[in-house]
Tab-separated table of C-alpha atoms and ligand atoms in Angstrom:
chain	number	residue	atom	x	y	z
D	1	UNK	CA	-13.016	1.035	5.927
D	2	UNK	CA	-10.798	1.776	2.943
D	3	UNK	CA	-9.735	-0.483	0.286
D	4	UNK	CA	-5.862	-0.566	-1.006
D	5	UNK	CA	-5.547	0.665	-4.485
D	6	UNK	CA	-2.493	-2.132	-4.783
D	7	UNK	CA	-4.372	-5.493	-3.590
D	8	UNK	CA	-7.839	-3.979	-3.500
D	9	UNK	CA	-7.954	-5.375	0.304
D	10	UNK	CA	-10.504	-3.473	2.587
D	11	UNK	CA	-9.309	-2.756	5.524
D	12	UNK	CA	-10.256	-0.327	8.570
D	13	UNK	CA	-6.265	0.336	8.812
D	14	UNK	CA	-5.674	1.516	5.903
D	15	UNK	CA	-3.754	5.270	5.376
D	16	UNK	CA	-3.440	7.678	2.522
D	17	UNK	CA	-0.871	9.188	0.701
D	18	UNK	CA	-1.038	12.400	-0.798
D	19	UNK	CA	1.000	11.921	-4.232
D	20	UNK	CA	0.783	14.298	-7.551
D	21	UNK	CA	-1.829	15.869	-6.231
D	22	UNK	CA	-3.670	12.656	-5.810
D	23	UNK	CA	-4.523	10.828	-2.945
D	24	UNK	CA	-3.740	7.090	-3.035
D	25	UNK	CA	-5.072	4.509	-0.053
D	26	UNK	CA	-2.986	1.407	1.116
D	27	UNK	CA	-3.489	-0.974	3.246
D	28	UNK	CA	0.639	-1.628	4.152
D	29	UNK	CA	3.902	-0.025	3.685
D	30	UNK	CA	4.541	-3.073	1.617
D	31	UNK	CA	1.732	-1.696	-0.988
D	32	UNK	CA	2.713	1.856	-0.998
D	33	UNK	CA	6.407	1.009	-1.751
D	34	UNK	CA	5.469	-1.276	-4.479
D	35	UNK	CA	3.346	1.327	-6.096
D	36	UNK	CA	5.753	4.443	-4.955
D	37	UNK	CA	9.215	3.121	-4.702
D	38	UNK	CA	11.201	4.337	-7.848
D	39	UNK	CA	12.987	1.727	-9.784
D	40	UNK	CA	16.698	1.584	-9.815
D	41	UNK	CA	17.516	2.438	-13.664
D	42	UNK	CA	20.483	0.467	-13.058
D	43	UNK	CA	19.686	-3.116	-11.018
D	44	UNK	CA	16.248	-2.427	-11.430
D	45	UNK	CA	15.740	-2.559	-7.405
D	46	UNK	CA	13.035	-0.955	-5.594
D	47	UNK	CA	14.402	2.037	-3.889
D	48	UNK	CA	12.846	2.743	-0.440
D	49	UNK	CA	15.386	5.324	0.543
D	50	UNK	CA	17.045	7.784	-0.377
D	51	UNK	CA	17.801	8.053	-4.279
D	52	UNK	CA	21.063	8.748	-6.202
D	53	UNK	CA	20.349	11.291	-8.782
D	54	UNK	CA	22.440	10.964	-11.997
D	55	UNK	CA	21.110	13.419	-15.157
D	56	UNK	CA	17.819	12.049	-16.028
D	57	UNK	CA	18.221	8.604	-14.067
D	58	UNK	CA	17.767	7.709	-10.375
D	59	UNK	CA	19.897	4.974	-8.981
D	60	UNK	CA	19.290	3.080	-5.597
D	61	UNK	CA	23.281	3.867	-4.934
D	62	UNK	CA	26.426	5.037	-6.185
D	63	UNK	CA	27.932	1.829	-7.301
D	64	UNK	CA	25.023	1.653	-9.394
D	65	UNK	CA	25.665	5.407	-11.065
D	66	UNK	CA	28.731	4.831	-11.777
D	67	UNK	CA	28.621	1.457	-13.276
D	68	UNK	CA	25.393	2.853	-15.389
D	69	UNK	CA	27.906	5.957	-16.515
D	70	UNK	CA	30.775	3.202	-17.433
D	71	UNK	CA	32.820	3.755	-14.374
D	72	UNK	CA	34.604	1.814	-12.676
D	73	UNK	CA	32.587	0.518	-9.119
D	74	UNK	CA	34.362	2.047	-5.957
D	75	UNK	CA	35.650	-0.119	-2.943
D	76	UNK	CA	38.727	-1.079	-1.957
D	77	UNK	CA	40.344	-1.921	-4.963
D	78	UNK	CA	39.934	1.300	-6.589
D	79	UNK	CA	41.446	3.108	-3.552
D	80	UNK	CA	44.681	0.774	-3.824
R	101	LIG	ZN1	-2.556	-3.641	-0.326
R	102	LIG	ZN1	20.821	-0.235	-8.312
């Protein structure tokens, strides 16, 4: 039995994570994103893969880099 460090739920299923030299129990992947997941710095999104890394800020994609930097958003009309 282990009890999630998110929603305190015991559970004989739950896994850990080994994080900052810490080790942090969960009971779902829906737990350990919402305590692990970085926060877009741009839309404020939960990023579950990979990051965009822009200076100090992480971004859940490009758009959201380049809009944070004042550029203009790519896609089709910015190609045209
Ligand atoms: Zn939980
Ligand atoms: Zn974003």
């Amino acid at each position: 039995m282990g009890t999630c460090i998110v929603c305190a739920n015991e559970s004989a299923r739950t896994f850990d994570v080994m994080y900052e030299g810490g080790i942090l129990t969960f009971d779902s992947f829906q737990c350990a994103i919402h305590r692990l997941a970085p926060l877009c710095a741009h839309c404020d999104c939960l990023i579950i893969g990979h990051v965009v890394e822009s200076d100090a800020a992480i971004y859940c994609c490009t758009q959201c880099a380049r809009s944070a930097q004042g550029l203009e958003p790519l896609g089709p009309a910015a190609a045209a």
